[in-house]
XYZ file of C-alpha atoms in Angstrom:
651
model
C 17.497 6.458 41.118
C 15.809 3.099 41.405
C 17.300 2.513 44.842
C 16.222 5.901 46.167
C 13.707 5.389 48.954
C 10.787 7.784 48.991
C 9.187 8.602 52.321
C 5.689 7.147 52.109
C 2.818 9.581 52.158
C 0.455 9.248 55.117
C -2.995 8.947 53.568
C -4.794 8.652 56.890
C -4.172 9.055 60.611
C -5.345 6.481 63.103
C -8.103 7.894 65.298
C -10.914 6.808 67.629
C -13.830 8.380 65.779
C -15.561 5.030 65.206
C -16.355 2.769 68.124
C -16.247 -0.997 67.776
C -19.425 -1.727 69.698
C -20.780 -3.898 66.900
C -17.821 -6.270 67.087
C -17.746 -6.158 70.877
C -21.377 -7.203 71.164
C -20.588 -10.203 68.976
C -17.849 -11.289 71.407
C -18.924 -12.778 74.779
C -15.755 -11.482 76.392
C -15.145 -7.815 75.600
C -11.474 -8.172 76.471
C -10.900 -10.713 73.744
C -11.390 -9.780 70.116
C -10.167 -12.654 68.029
C -8.054 -12.372 64.914
C -10.553 -14.599 63.071
C -13.421 -12.175 63.809
C -11.465 -9.157 62.537
C -10.396 -10.999 59.413
C -13.959 -12.145 58.767
C -15.308 -8.610 59.191
C -12.677 -7.108 56.875
C -13.259 -9.722 54.176
C -17.044 -9.404 54.304
C -17.032 -5.604 54.038
C -17.386 -4.828 50.319
C -16.972 -1.071 50.833
C -13.231 -0.409 51.067
C -13.540 2.960 52.907
C -15.752 1.310 55.551
C -13.329 -1.602 55.894
C -10.466 0.875 56.333
C -12.499 2.831 58.892
C -13.060 -0.359 60.866
C -9.364 -1.297 60.587
C -8.341 2.059 62.080
C -10.982 1.973 64.827
C -10.144 -1.523 66.018
C -6.480 -0.540 66.257
C -7.299 2.454 68.466
C -9.672 0.509 70.739
C -6.764 -1.022 72.716
C -8.761 -4.272 72.606
C -6.979 -5.757 69.611
C -3.527 -5.539 68.145
C -3.333 -6.084 64.414
C -1.529 -9.206 63.220
C 0.314 -9.947 59.967
C -2.870 -11.601 58.696
C -5.155 -8.607 59.395
C -2.590 -6.274 57.836
C -2.424 -8.548 54.805
C -6.212 -8.680 54.379
C -6.484 -4.880 54.577
C -3.548 -4.317 52.236
C -5.058 -6.707 49.672
C -8.370 -4.809 49.814
C -6.607 -1.485 49.309
C -4.484 -2.968 46.512
C -7.560 -4.215 44.636
C -9.014 -0.690 44.985
C -5.832 0.863 43.582
C -5.029 2.891 46.710
C -1.252 3.008 46.315
C -0.393 5.454 49.088
C -2.561 3.662 51.661
C -0.916 0.337 50.746
C 2.551 1.833 51.151
C 1.637 3.361 54.514
C 0.343 0.056 55.912
C 3.459 -1.765 54.691
C 5.503 0.787 56.589
C 3.389 0.129 59.704
C 4.002 -3.616 59.322
C 7.724 -2.948 59.077
C 7.682 -0.752 62.218
C 5.852 -3.481 64.134
C 8.384 -6.089 63.030
C 5.985 -8.076 60.843
C 7.280 -9.846 57.752
C 5.614 -9.458 54.352
C 4.769 -12.706 52.549
C 5.706 -13.359 48.926
C 2.070 -13.401 47.805
C 1.330 -10.117 49.568
C 4.326 -8.467 47.944
C 3.110 -9.688 44.548
C -0.272 -8.072 45.307
C 1.516 -4.793 46.062
C 3.400 -4.955 42.770
C 0.109 -5.652 40.995
C -1.455 -2.475 42.364
C 1.415 -0.427 40.954
C 0.849 -2.073 37.609
C -2.874 -1.394 37.848
C -2.359 2.367 38.240
C 0.539 2.616 35.747
C 3.371 3.215 38.227
C 5.976 0.718 37.045
C 8.913 2.742 38.397
C 7.444 2.780 41.890
C 6.940 -0.972 41.628
C 10.650 -1.366 40.894
C 11.568 0.973 43.774
C 9.408 -1.118 46.092
C 10.944 -4.323 44.771
C 14.472 -3.188 45.624
C 13.301 -2.563 49.222
C 11.816 -6.060 49.521
C 14.276 -7.243 52.183
C 13.311 -4.321 54.430
C 9.921 -5.994 54.809
C 11.370 -9.396 55.661
C 10.665 -10.899 52.258
C 13.319 -12.461 50.041
C 13.196 -12.051 46.244
C 12.209 -15.053 44.160
C 11.822 -15.903 40.472
C 8.080 -15.444 40.902
C 8.432 -11.895 42.244
C 11.052 -11.030 39.607
C 8.620 -12.206 36.921
C 5.837 -9.973 38.239
C 8.162 -6.964 38.257
C 9.259 -7.715 34.680
C 5.638 -8.127 33.591
C 4.735 -4.785 35.202
C 7.544 -3.081 33.270
C 6.410 -4.804 30.069
C 2.962 -3.241 30.515
C 4.553 0.206 30.171
C 7.149 -0.971 27.630
C 10.090 0.030 29.855
C 12.513 -2.109 27.903
C 15.721 -0.639 29.384
C 14.472 -1.235 32.921
C 13.467 -4.785 31.938
C 17.057 -5.464 30.840
C 18.360 -4.036 34.113
C 16.032 -6.088 36.353
C 16.756 -9.232 34.295
C 20.490 -8.634 34.699
C 20.063 -8.300 38.480
C 17.982 -11.474 38.506
C 20.825 -13.460 36.943
C 23.348 -11.730 39.199
C 21.361 -12.907 42.222
C 21.638 -16.492 40.963
C 18.021 -17.001 39.867
C 17.428 -19.122 36.778
C 14.803 -17.625 34.421
C 11.810 -19.879 33.759
C 9.541 -19.984 30.709
C 7.431 -17.098 32.079
C 10.557 -14.940 32.407
C 11.638 -15.694 28.864
C 8.157 -15.025 27.507
C 8.161 -11.549 29.086
C 11.572 -10.864 27.519
C 10.389 -12.159 24.138
C 7.330 -9.912 24.247
C 9.501 -6.925 25.181
C 11.860 -7.567 22.256
C 9.039 -8.102 19.776
C 7.149 -5.058 21.037
C 10.203 -2.988 20.134
C 10.725 -4.611 16.707
C 13.821 -6.535 17.830
C 12.803 -9.721 16.042
C 16.358 -10.974 15.528
C 17.012 -10.627 19.258
C 13.830 -12.563 20.007
C 14.907 -15.408 17.697
C 18.290 -15.570 19.441
C 16.558 -15.662 22.817
C 14.521 -18.665 21.685
C 17.794 -20.470 20.990
C 19.166 -19.405 24.383
C 16.055 -20.812 26.089
C 16.520 -24.214 24.477
C 20.262 -24.261 25.195
C 19.574 -23.644 28.886
C 17.063 -26.468 29.039
C 14.011 -24.215 29.214
C 11.747 -25.505 26.470
C 9.823 -22.720 24.661
C 6.056 -23.135 24.888
C 3.201 -22.111 22.575
C 3.294 -18.539 23.958
C 7.014 -18.271 23.155
C 6.672 -19.336 19.526
C 3.416 -17.454 18.966
C 4.977 -14.227 20.247
C 7.982 -14.458 17.944
C 6.119 -15.717 14.866
C 3.416 -13.037 15.257
C 6.114 -10.388 15.384
C 7.862 -11.842 12.320
C 4.591 -11.747 10.381
C 4.022 -8.139 11.472
C 7.294 -7.078 9.816
C 6.663 -9.098 6.656
C 8.776 -12.175 7.487
C 5.925 -14.630 6.920
C 8.039 -17.139 5.003
C 10.679 -17.161 7.749
C 7.894 -17.483 10.334
C 6.574 -20.603 8.599
C 10.068 -22.118 8.594
C 10.366 -21.460 12.328
C 6.922 -22.996 12.957
C 8.011 -26.240 11.297
C 10.562 -26.853 14.060
C 7.967 -27.683 16.711
C 4.514 -29.154 17.113
C 2.199 -26.490 15.705
C -0.680 -25.035 17.717
C -3.729 -23.028 16.677
C -2.316 -19.689 17.923
C 0.760 -20.054 15.670
C -1.408 -20.924 12.683
C -3.537 -17.867 13.406
C -0.458 -15.640 13.408
C 0.679 -17.067 10.050
C -2.808 -16.766 8.523
C -2.970 -13.148 9.658
C 0.468 -12.481 8.163
C -0.469 -14.026 4.805
C -3.702 -12.012 4.722
C -1.754 -8.791 5.286
C 0.368 -9.707 2.263
C -2.849 -10.391 0.296
C -1.807 -14.017 -0.130
C -5.329 -15.311 0.421
C -4.624 -18.583 -1.353
C -1.775 -19.294 1.067
C -4.035 -18.440 4.020
C -6.725 -20.846 2.781
C -4.111 -23.588 2.343
C -2.910 -23.063 5.916
C -6.470 -23.408 7.164
C -6.795 -26.672 5.221
C -3.460 -27.858 6.628
C -4.691 -27.187 10.171
C -7.748 -29.382 9.656
C -5.679 -32.151 8.036
C -3.344 -32.196 11.070
C -6.293 -32.467 13.433
C -5.996 -28.897 14.743
C -9.424 -27.305 14.969
C -9.514 -23.703 13.709
C -10.957 -21.392 16.359
C -13.026 -18.221 16.136
C -9.863 -16.151 15.558
C -8.838 -18.332 12.589
C -12.219 -17.960 10.886
C -12.720 -14.307 11.818
C -9.338 -13.341 10.358
C -10.238 -14.846 6.971
C -13.799 -13.518 7.086
C -12.510 -10.013 7.814
C -10.044 -9.978 4.931
C -12.636 -11.382 2.514
C -15.156 -8.730 3.554
C -12.555 -5.973 3.131
C -11.828 -7.188 -0.409
C -15.526 -7.292 -1.315
C -15.824 -11.105 -1.411
C -18.829 -11.157 0.903
C -20.294 -14.412 -0.511
C -17.061 -16.307 0.182
C -16.970 -14.760 3.665
C -20.460 -16.120 4.376
C -19.387 -19.549 3.136
C -16.636 -19.502 5.787
C -19.239 -18.496 8.368
C -21.306 -21.542 7.365
C -18.237 -23.783 7.631
C -17.464 -22.257 11.002
C -20.947 -23.000 12.338
C -20.868 -26.581 11.008
C -17.715 -27.193 13.046
C -19.470 -25.944 16.167
C -17.402 -22.770 16.368
C -19.602 -19.820 17.323
C -18.831 -16.355 15.913
C -17.819 -13.519 18.215
C -18.435 -9.791 18.010
C -15.365 -9.363 15.780
C -16.838 -11.840 13.256
C -20.117 -9.926 13.304
C -18.393 -6.557 12.810
C -16.449 -7.889 9.818
C -19.555 -9.300 8.102
C -21.580 -6.135 8.748
C -18.737 -4.041 7.329
C -18.675 -6.319 4.274
C -22.412 -5.756 3.718
C -21.916 -2.006 3.862
C -19.009 -2.188 1.411
C -21.223 -4.126 -0.986
C -23.764 -1.337 -0.657
C -26.548 -3.218 1.119
C -27.434 -1.281 4.274
C -30.611 -3.297 4.802
C -28.687 -6.598 4.712
C -26.146 -5.172 7.161
C -28.804 -4.239 9.716
C -30.712 -7.495 9.194
C -27.516 -9.525 9.715
C -26.724 -7.500 12.838
C -30.127 -8.204 14.395
C -30.066 -11.917 13.495
C -26.587 -12.538 14.927
C -27.224 -10.534 18.090
C -30.378 -12.550 18.786
C -29.165 -15.890 17.447
C -25.806 -16.033 19.217
C -26.453 -13.790 22.192
C -23.582 -11.484 21.273
C -23.043 -8.353 23.319
C -21.965 -5.547 20.974
C -19.096 -3.372 22.153
C -18.118 0.136 21.051
C -16.059 -1.255 18.145
C -19.057 -3.166 16.788
C -21.364 -0.178 17.150
C -18.791 1.982 15.383
C -19.018 -0.382 12.399
C -22.739 0.368 12.178
C -22.279 4.125 12.649
C -19.494 4.302 10.057
C -21.463 2.131 7.618
C -24.605 4.253 7.787
C -22.581 7.474 7.518
C -20.731 6.198 4.444
C -24.098 5.538 2.771
C -25.436 8.960 3.697
C -27.986 7.556 6.151
C -27.113 9.944 8.953
C -30.518 9.455 10.637
C -29.792 5.743 11.203
C -26.250 6.548 12.348
C -27.558 9.008 14.964
C -30.144 6.426 16.034
C -27.343 3.906 16.747
C -25.410 6.635 18.581
C -28.453 7.394 20.795
C -28.938 3.682 21.493
C -25.305 3.423 22.614
C -25.850 6.224 25.115
C -29.074 4.655 26.378
C -27.479 1.291 27.171
C -24.351 2.810 28.698
C -21.946 1.940 25.875
C -19.842 5.105 25.837
C -19.082 6.381 22.314
C -15.378 6.871 21.653
C -13.442 9.205 19.395
C -14.114 7.033 16.333
C -17.868 7.215 16.942
C -17.819 10.999 17.165
C -15.417 11.284 14.225
C -17.650 9.174 11.956
C -20.724 11.242 12.830
C -18.980 14.585 12.362
C -17.628 13.402 9.013
C -21.088 12.079 8.053
C -22.769 15.399 8.816
C -19.985 17.281 7.024
C -20.364 15.188 3.848
C -24.125 15.707 4.015
C -23.613 19.464 4.233
C -25.098 19.822 7.728
C -22.864 22.105 9.748
C -25.436 22.254 12.575
C -25.318 18.458 12.899
C -21.514 18.413 12.927
C -21.414 21.158 15.589
C -24.025 19.310 17.694
C -21.906 16.120 17.716
C -18.748 18.156 18.334
C -20.293 19.715 21.446
C -21.591 16.315 22.626
C -18.064 14.957 22.284
C -16.511 17.758 24.351
C -19.144 17.625 27.112
C -18.639 13.847 27.384
C -14.962 14.444 28.154
C -13.752 12.841 24.924
C -10.840 14.861 23.503
C -10.766 15.285 19.706
C -7.820 13.854 17.805
C -6.248 15.183 14.624
C -8.691 13.236 12.403
C -11.771 14.689 14.118
C -10.283 18.196 14.069
C -9.679 17.774 10.334
C -13.270 16.605 9.768
C -14.526 19.681 11.612
C -12.278 21.988 9.571
C -13.707 20.426 6.415
C -17.289 20.919 7.693
C -16.617 24.594 8.429
C -14.995 25.155 5.026
C -17.984 23.616 3.222
C -20.051 26.464 4.688
C -17.388 29.130 4.008
C -16.667 29.500 7.741
C -13.001 30.091 7.019
C -12.286 32.295 10.046
C -13.730 29.613 12.320
C -11.675 26.936 10.538
C -8.524 29.007 10.990
C -9.298 29.475 14.695
C -9.829 25.739 15.108
C -6.387 25.036 13.637
C -4.884 27.523 16.124
C -6.712 25.740 18.973
C -5.233 22.427 17.783
C -1.715 23.782 18.248
C -2.534 25.127 21.711
C -4.039 21.766 22.737
C -0.854 19.924 21.683
C -2.677 18.270 18.780
C -0.484 19.378 15.880
C -2.418 19.977 12.631
C -1.499 17.406 9.981
C -1.069 17.744 6.223
C -4.689 16.536 5.637
C -5.882 19.295 8.026
C -4.226 21.985 5.920
C -5.282 20.274 2.699
C -8.937 20.461 3.796
C -8.538 24.174 4.625
C -6.708 24.998 1.387
C -9.266 23.060 -0.692
C -12.121 24.986 0.917
C -10.416 28.307 0.215
C -9.593 27.370 -3.398
C -13.139 26.142 -4.074
C -14.427 29.509 -2.825
C -11.963 31.408 -5.023
C -9.964 32.675 -2.001
C -6.649 31.888 -3.683
C -4.564 34.563 -1.968
C -5.635 33.273 1.444
C -5.003 29.688 0.323
C -1.458 30.581 -0.775
C -0.876 32.298 2.582
C -1.979 29.149 4.469
C 0.208 27.085 2.116
C 3.293 29.077 3.167
C 2.330 29.082 6.861
C 1.866 25.329 7.103
C 5.587 24.738 6.744
C 7.031 27.950 8.158
C 4.895 28.149 11.312
C 3.723 24.565 11.802
C 6.675 22.630 10.323
C 4.248 20.646 8.194
C 5.693 20.168 4.664
C 3.068 20.050 1.878
C 2.501 16.852 -0.069
C 1.334 16.347 -3.640
C -2.336 16.588 -2.553
C -1.631 20.092 -1.172
C -0.058 21.122 -4.454
C -2.925 19.578 -6.432
C -5.498 21.646 -4.502
C -3.576 24.845 -5.251
C -3.045 23.875 -8.896
C -6.770 23.187 -9.246
C -7.637 26.564 -7.741
C -5.198 28.404 -10.032
C -6.385 26.489 -13.100
C -10.048 27.238 -12.399
C -9.182 30.919 -11.993
C -7.429 30.778 -15.399
C -4.090 31.596 -13.746
C -2.345 28.868 -15.719
C 1.063 30.582 -15.785
C 1.124 30.673 -11.966
C 0.068 27.021 -11.939
C 3.053 26.050 -14.089
C 5.252 28.206 -11.864
C 4.099 26.115 -8.920
C 5.094 22.926 -10.771
C 8.685 24.169 -10.755
C 8.545 24.307 -6.945
C 7.161 20.761 -6.903
C 10.082 19.646 -9.067
C 12.640 21.452 -6.871
C 11.239 19.750 -3.766
C 11.433 16.339 -5.420
C 7.721 15.654 -4.840
C 6.377 13.035 -7.235
C 3.467 14.050 -9.445
C 0.244 12.064 -9.205
C -2.292 11.365 -11.942
C -4.423 14.169 -10.462
C -1.533 16.616 -10.966
C -1.388 15.823 -14.680
C -5.173 15.846 -15.096
C -5.519 19.201 -13.348
C -2.887 20.784 -15.580
C -4.368 19.129 -18.686
C -7.800 20.546 -17.898
C -6.381 23.989 -17.102
C -4.293 24.062 -20.290
C -7.273 23.099 -22.478
C -9.503 25.719 -20.876
C -6.782 28.343 -21.291
C -6.562 27.592 -25.023
C -3.232 25.786 -24.793
C -4.005 22.336 -26.249
C -0.433 21.972 -27.519
C 0.943 22.338 -23.978
C -1.652 19.826 -22.796
C -0.465 17.223 -25.303
C 3.160 17.825 -24.270
C 2.079 17.062 -20.695
C 0.729 13.720 -21.864
C 4.183 12.874 -23.209
C 5.771 13.752 -19.846
C 3.141 11.646 -18.102
C 4.062 8.598 -20.196
C 7.775 9.150 -19.564
C 7.110 9.326 -15.815
C 5.348 5.947 -15.977
C 1.887 7.202 -15.035
C -0.992 5.381 -16.722
C -3.695 7.652 -18.170
C -7.127 7.185 -16.578
C -10.587 8.113 -17.900
C -10.100 11.793 -17.049
C -6.713 11.900 -18.793
C -8.052 10.264 -21.958
C -10.974 12.686 -22.133
C -8.583 15.610 -21.701
C -6.395 14.292 -24.546
C -9.459 13.991 -26.787
C -10.501 17.550 -25.894
C -6.987 18.853 -26.593
C -6.952 17.259 -30.071
C -10.412 18.664 -30.820
C -9.352 22.161 -29.724
C -6.346 21.882 -32.041
C -8.707 21.088 -34.925
C -7.629 17.443 -34.994
C -11.026 15.850 -34.410
C -10.128 12.987 -36.773
C -7.196 12.094 -34.483
C -9.538 12.159 -31.502
C -11.986 9.883 -33.354
C -9.110 7.476 -34.072
C -8.604 7.111 -30.307
C -12.172 5.795 -30.045
C -11.413 3.360 -32.907
C -8.361 2.042 -31.031
C -10.646 1.173 -28.138
C -13.036 -0.638 -30.436
C -10.137 -2.794 -31.609
C -9.518 -3.776 -27.983
C -6.044 -2.249 -27.865
C -6.708 -0.186 -24.727
C -8.137 -0.935 -21.302
C -9.859 2.467 -21.236
C -13.514 2.534 -22.216
C -14.879 5.846 -23.591
C -17.871 7.365 -21.808
C -20.467 9.991 -22.693
C -17.892 12.769 -22.158
C -15.454 11.127 -24.608
C -18.067 10.844 -27.375
C -19.471 14.329 -26.713
C -16.010 15.902 -27.001
C -15.330 14.156 -30.338
C -18.795 15.085 -31.691
C -18.099 18.709 -30.685
C -14.713 18.563 -32.454
C -16.232 17.106 -35.627
C -19.016 19.708 -35.724
C -16.449 22.459 -35.126
C -14.533 21.132 -38.160
C -17.705 21.229 -40.323
C -18.033 17.429 -40.230
C -21.514 17.295 -38.766
C -22.465 14.175 -40.743
C -19.557 12.359 -39.130
C -20.829 13.691 -35.816
C -24.262 12.139 -36.418
C -22.649 8.812 -37.384
C -20.642 8.908 -34.159
C -23.850 9.620 -32.225
C -25.439 6.470 -33.684
C -22.339 4.479 -32.814
C -22.429 5.864 -29.285
C -26.062 4.798 -28.790
C -25.386 1.329 -30.235
C -22.548 0.969 -27.698
C -25.139 1.420 -24.948
C -23.995 4.924 -23.947
C -26.918 7.313 -23.410
C -26.317 10.831 -24.806
C -26.428 13.624 -22.246
C -27.983 17.072 -22.534
C -24.526 18.362 -23.460
C -24.345 15.871 -26.367
C -27.688 17.004 -27.815
C -26.788 20.663 -27.234
C -23.594 20.270 -29.294
C -25.495 18.749 -32.237
C -28.421 21.191 -32.075
C -26.086 24.188 -31.928
C -24.072 22.762 -34.819
C -27.096 22.290 -37.089
C -28.817 25.557 -36.161
C -25.669 27.618 -36.632
C -25.000 25.939 -39.980
C -28.545 26.672 -41.174
C -28.259 30.293 -40.029
C -24.991 30.705 -41.946
C -26.542 29.221 -45.107
C -29.607 31.435 -44.839
C -27.378 34.450 -44.357
C -25.310 33.540 -47.449
C -28.448 33.094 -49.601
C -29.905 36.409 -48.410
C -26.609 38.176 -49.200
C -26.535 36.724 -52.708
């Protein structure tokens, strides 16, 4: 297939529509148009269609016959403009006129195929190279391999490399680096390590690109330790250190990353903006914003200026810490102070940050500014805004952004579709949400489990359980999308709230049969449902199963256990749980709900004095009673007084 020659398309026909009077008037002798003049005119013409028009006209004037040089100049212009068919046609014309194609020109032709994503046609053209009077070389082979790498055509890379060796060409370091990148891109790290050895054995010394490629790939798959061992075999460079630092950060070994940075400095290797930005980003993500700023200070002292990635990381860190004002202030200072030009990724950090803090007005303001300066929003920008409007409860805002996205030609992905489904469900637009999921399938954007989870949650929250169960069955049968534990939890929550606890426990049997692991939310949902259904004994049995399954109780679980004991009339046992906390034997700290439940249990057991004592203890612990707490005590005392008055009146 690769050797099959396709007849080139004829993108234009030579004609005499344009005269060449302008060039003729520049020449004293109309019969002589010099090659130099044609070349000069072609090179100076910035408009490719006009240059091509001139090229055709001069050929049909019978006053000049194109030379290899004029063909080459025109072909290079067309190649830079990405006009593949025109390039191929002119090459064919050169061939018909007996002109040879130079190595550099052929490389330009291969580059145009790469530019427009036609790697296979580049290979086809390469195997016809001798037809155009050009012999293959290592340089041309390398460009073909690099073109194939751009489209990750690994099998074709192997084939071309095999032919290269068959033709007697020795691979150079560029060749090996392309092969290493191809192997690493396809997770063949062991093969890449073997190729490094082969390079050395053949006398081709691996360079910084070779080692960086392999070590980066090793770190990506979690082989950081092995990557460090490999790095010790040669003189380290900053790019290798950066790969190792990035790998350690992904493993959350921040101490090891800091030590590597120190080692770099000690060996006289200056950390660059990537080194610092990697550490700053991971520190910001983990909430250590002060330490991140200390690295920024160190970076500036060493004369290393931050880039837009550094800025985005620090701004994101400010948002995570909850300081929107600091984030915007930092943004403005760094843009002005360092002359940074924000890109769409940086702007998305601002949009996402404002949306996460509920400041949708600021987020839309950034979005409008992007449009004004010609920085086209991408799918992440639109997704953040749609999600922001949805969380705020503004369906109109979400629909407005949705329509802006579609009119801009930006196609929604599964995340944005899911956000829109959630926005529709929040406003009980279930028919519209269902239609949107159908559109997803038609647009070859298969709905995901989170998409169905958002739909099922909306239906359950609205009490549309029968519809939710129907969607639950359809997601696997029609869309081949098996439910996960979150799906089951949404259904369990809906059933529990509707007091259909028996059906909820029936659903747990299906979860067990499927081998889906329960989450803490699964237990908490069933605990709450069991307590509300008057089944505190079942709730306490669930706690035992939870412990056996190795799930640690959280605040919700502990409060449910306390409520279950109180409903069983075992308020003293519930109070003992609070005492265990006081002794420091548990990590859990009781909250206002915990104390209120125990006070309710004590009052229900006619121990209102103990309830008052517990109230005093609660206040001394710094926990402010809620309206529910006071309501429990007031109801307890009033009811008790009413009962006493009734007894006295009866007597």
